[in-house]
Short mmCIF file of C-alpha atoms (C1' of nucleotides) in Angstrom, two decimals:
data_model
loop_
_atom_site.label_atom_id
_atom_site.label_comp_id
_atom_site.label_asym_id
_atom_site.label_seq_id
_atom_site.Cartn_x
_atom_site.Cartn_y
_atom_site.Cartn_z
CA UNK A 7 -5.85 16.43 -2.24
CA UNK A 8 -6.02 13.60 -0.23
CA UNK A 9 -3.31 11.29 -1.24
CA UNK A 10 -5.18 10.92 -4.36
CA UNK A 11 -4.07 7.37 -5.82
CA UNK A 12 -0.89 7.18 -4.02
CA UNK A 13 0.08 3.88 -5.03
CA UNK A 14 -2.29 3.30 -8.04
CA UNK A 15 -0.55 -0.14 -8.52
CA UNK A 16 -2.32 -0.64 -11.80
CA UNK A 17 -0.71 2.54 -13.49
CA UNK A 18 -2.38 4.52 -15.82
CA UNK A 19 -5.54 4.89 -12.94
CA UNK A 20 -7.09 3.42 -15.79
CA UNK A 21 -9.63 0.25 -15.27
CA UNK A 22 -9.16 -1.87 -18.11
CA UNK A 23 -5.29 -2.00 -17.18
CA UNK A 24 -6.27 -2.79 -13.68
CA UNK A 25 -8.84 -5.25 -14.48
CA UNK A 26 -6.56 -6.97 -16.97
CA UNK A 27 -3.90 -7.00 -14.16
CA UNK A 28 -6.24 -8.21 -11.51
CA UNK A 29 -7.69 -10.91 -13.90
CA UNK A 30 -4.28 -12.20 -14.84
CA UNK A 31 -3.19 -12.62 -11.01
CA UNK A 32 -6.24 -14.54 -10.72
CA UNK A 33 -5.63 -16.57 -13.51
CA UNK A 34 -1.75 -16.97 -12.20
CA UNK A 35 -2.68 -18.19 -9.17
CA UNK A 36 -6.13 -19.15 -9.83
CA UNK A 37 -6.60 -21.37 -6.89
CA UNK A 38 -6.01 -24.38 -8.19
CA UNK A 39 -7.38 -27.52 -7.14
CA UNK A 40 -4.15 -28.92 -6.20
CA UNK A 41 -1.08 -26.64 -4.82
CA UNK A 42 2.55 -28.05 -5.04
CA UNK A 43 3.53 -29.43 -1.83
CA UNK A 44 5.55 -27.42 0.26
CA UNK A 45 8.61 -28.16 2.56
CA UNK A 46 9.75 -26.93 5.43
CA UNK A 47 13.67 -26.98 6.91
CA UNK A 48 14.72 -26.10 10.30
CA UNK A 49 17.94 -24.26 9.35
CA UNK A 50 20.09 -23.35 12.31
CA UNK A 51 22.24 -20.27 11.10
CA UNK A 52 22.58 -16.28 11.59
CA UNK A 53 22.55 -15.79 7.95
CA UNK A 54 18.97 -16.60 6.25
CA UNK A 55 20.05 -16.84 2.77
CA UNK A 56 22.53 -20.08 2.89
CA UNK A 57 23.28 -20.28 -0.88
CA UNK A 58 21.85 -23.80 -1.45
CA UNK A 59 22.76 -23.22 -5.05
CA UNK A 60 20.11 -21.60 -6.59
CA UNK A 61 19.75 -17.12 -6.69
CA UNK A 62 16.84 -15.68 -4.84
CA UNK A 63 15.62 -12.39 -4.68
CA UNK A 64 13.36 -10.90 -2.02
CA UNK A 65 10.21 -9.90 -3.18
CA UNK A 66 8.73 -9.07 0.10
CA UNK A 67 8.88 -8.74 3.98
CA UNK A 68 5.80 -9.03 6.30
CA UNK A 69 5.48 -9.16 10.04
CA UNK A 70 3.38 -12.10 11.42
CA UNK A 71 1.62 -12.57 14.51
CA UNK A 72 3.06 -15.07 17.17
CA UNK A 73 6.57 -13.97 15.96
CA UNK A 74 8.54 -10.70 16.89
CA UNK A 75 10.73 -10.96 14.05
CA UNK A 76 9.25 -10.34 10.26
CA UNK A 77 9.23 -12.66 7.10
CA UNK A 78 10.86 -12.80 4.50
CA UNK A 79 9.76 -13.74 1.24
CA UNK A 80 12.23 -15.28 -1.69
CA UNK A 81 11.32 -16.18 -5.16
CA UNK A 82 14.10 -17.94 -7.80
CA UNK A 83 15.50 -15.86 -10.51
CA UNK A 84 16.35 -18.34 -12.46
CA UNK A 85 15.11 -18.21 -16.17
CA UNK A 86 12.63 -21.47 -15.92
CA UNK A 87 12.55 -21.26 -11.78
CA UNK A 88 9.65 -20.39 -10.23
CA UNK A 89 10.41 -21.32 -7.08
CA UNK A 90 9.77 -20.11 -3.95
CA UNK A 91 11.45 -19.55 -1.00
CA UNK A 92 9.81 -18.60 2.33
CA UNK A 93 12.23 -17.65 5.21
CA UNK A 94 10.94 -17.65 9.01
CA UNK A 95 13.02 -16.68 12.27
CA UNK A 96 12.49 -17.82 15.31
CA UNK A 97 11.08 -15.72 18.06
CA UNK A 98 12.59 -18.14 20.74
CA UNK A 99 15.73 -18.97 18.87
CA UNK A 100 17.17 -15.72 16.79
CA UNK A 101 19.58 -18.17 15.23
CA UNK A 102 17.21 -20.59 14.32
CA UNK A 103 15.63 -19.79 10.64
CA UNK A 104 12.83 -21.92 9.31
CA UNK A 105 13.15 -22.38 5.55
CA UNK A 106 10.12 -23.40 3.68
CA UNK A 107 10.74 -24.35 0.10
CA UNK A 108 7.13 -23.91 -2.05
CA UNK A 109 7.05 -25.41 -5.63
CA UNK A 110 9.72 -27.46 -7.76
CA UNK A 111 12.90 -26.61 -9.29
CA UNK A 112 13.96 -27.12 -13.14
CA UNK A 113 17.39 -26.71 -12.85
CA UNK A 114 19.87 -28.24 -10.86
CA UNK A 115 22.41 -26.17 -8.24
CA UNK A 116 25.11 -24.85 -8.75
CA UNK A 117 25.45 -27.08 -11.68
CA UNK A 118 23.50 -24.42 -14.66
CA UNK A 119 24.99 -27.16 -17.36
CA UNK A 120 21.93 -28.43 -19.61
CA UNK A 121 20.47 -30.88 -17.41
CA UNK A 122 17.92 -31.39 -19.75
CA UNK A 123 18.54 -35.15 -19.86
CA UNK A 124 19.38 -35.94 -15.96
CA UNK A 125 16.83 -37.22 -14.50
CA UNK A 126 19.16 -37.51 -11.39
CA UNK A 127 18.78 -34.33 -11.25
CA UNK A 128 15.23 -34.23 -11.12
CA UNK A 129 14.74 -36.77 -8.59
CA UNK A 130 17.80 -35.57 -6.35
CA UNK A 131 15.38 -32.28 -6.27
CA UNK A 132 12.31 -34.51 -5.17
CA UNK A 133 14.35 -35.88 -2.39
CA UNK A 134 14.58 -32.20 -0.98
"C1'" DC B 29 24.05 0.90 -16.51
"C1'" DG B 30 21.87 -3.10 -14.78
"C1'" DA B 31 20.14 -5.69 -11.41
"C1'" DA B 32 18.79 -6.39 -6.77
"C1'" DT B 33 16.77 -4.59 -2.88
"C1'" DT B 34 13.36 -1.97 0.06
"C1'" DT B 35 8.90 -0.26 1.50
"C1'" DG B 36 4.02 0.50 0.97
"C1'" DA B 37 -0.32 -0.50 -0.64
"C1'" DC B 38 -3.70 -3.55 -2.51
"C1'" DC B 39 -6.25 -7.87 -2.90
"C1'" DC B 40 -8.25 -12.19 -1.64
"C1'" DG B 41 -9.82 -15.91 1.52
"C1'" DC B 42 -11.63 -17.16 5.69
"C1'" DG B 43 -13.61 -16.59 10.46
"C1'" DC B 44 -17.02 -15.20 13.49
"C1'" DG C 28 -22.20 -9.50 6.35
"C1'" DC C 29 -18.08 -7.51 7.75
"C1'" DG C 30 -13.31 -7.50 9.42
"C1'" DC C 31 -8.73 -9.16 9.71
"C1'" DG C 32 -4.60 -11.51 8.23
"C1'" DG C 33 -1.70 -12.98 5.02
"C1'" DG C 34 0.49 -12.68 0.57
"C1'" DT C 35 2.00 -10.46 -3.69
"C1'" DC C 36 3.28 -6.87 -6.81
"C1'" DA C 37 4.98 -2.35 -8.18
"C1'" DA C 38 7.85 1.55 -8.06
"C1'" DA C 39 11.83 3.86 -6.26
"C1'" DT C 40 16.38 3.59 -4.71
"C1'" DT C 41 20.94 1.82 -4.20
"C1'" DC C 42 25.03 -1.12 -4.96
"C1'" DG C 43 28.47 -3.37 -7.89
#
DNA sequence: CGAATTTGACCCGCGC
DNA sequence: GCGCGGGTCAAATTCG
């Protein structure tokens, strides 16, 4: 009765799956010493996904405190993108979406040629 | 049919 | 020591 594992994110109610799971988040994001810098841009827009030339798919939506409207979270779909895409709106200014960009692309946008040996590339994504 | 999207629940870190 | 907030993942559902 009871709900009784509702959710049971781990599957299987089993432990070792759960524990492998947990331990292999941990490892993923393990805390590392250093984190990859992140960057934040003002964006002012009503749509919060401006295709900047990469495909991102929401993998989450949470309300935070000091803010009446919720977050949204984006991560890259790319195939060697890990990228991640935080999206913030403004309490103040509803048109006004903070974009924070968290880790470093590996492809360039729009452009999905092999850019494997463009270093422009590379450095044009450092610039942003 | 496949992929993308949505919501809920769970977990961890830090503050007091 | 305990509680809260924030963040992420997973499954289910829906759209193209």
């Amino acid at each position: 009765m009871m709900s009784n594992n509702k959710r049971m994110r781990s599957s299987s109610g089993g432990s070792d799956l759960g524990v492998s799971a947990m331990k292999m988040k941990k490892m993923k994001a393990s805390r590392r010493k250093v984190r990859e810098p992140r960057f934040c841009f003002k964006t002012m827009s009503d749509v919060d996904v401006l295709d900047d030339g990469y495909k991102w798919r929401k993998y989450g939506q949470k309300v935070v405190k000091n803010t009446q409207h919720p977050r949204s979270y984006y991560r890259c779909t790319q195939d060697n993108c890990r990228v991640k895409k935080r999206v913030e709106r403004l309490a103040d200014d509803p048109r006004m979406v903070i974009t924070t960009y968290e880790g470093r692309h590996v492809h360039s946008p729009s452009h999905d040629e092999e850019d494997s040996h463009a270093p422009n590339s590379q450095l044009d994504n450092f610039f942003w």
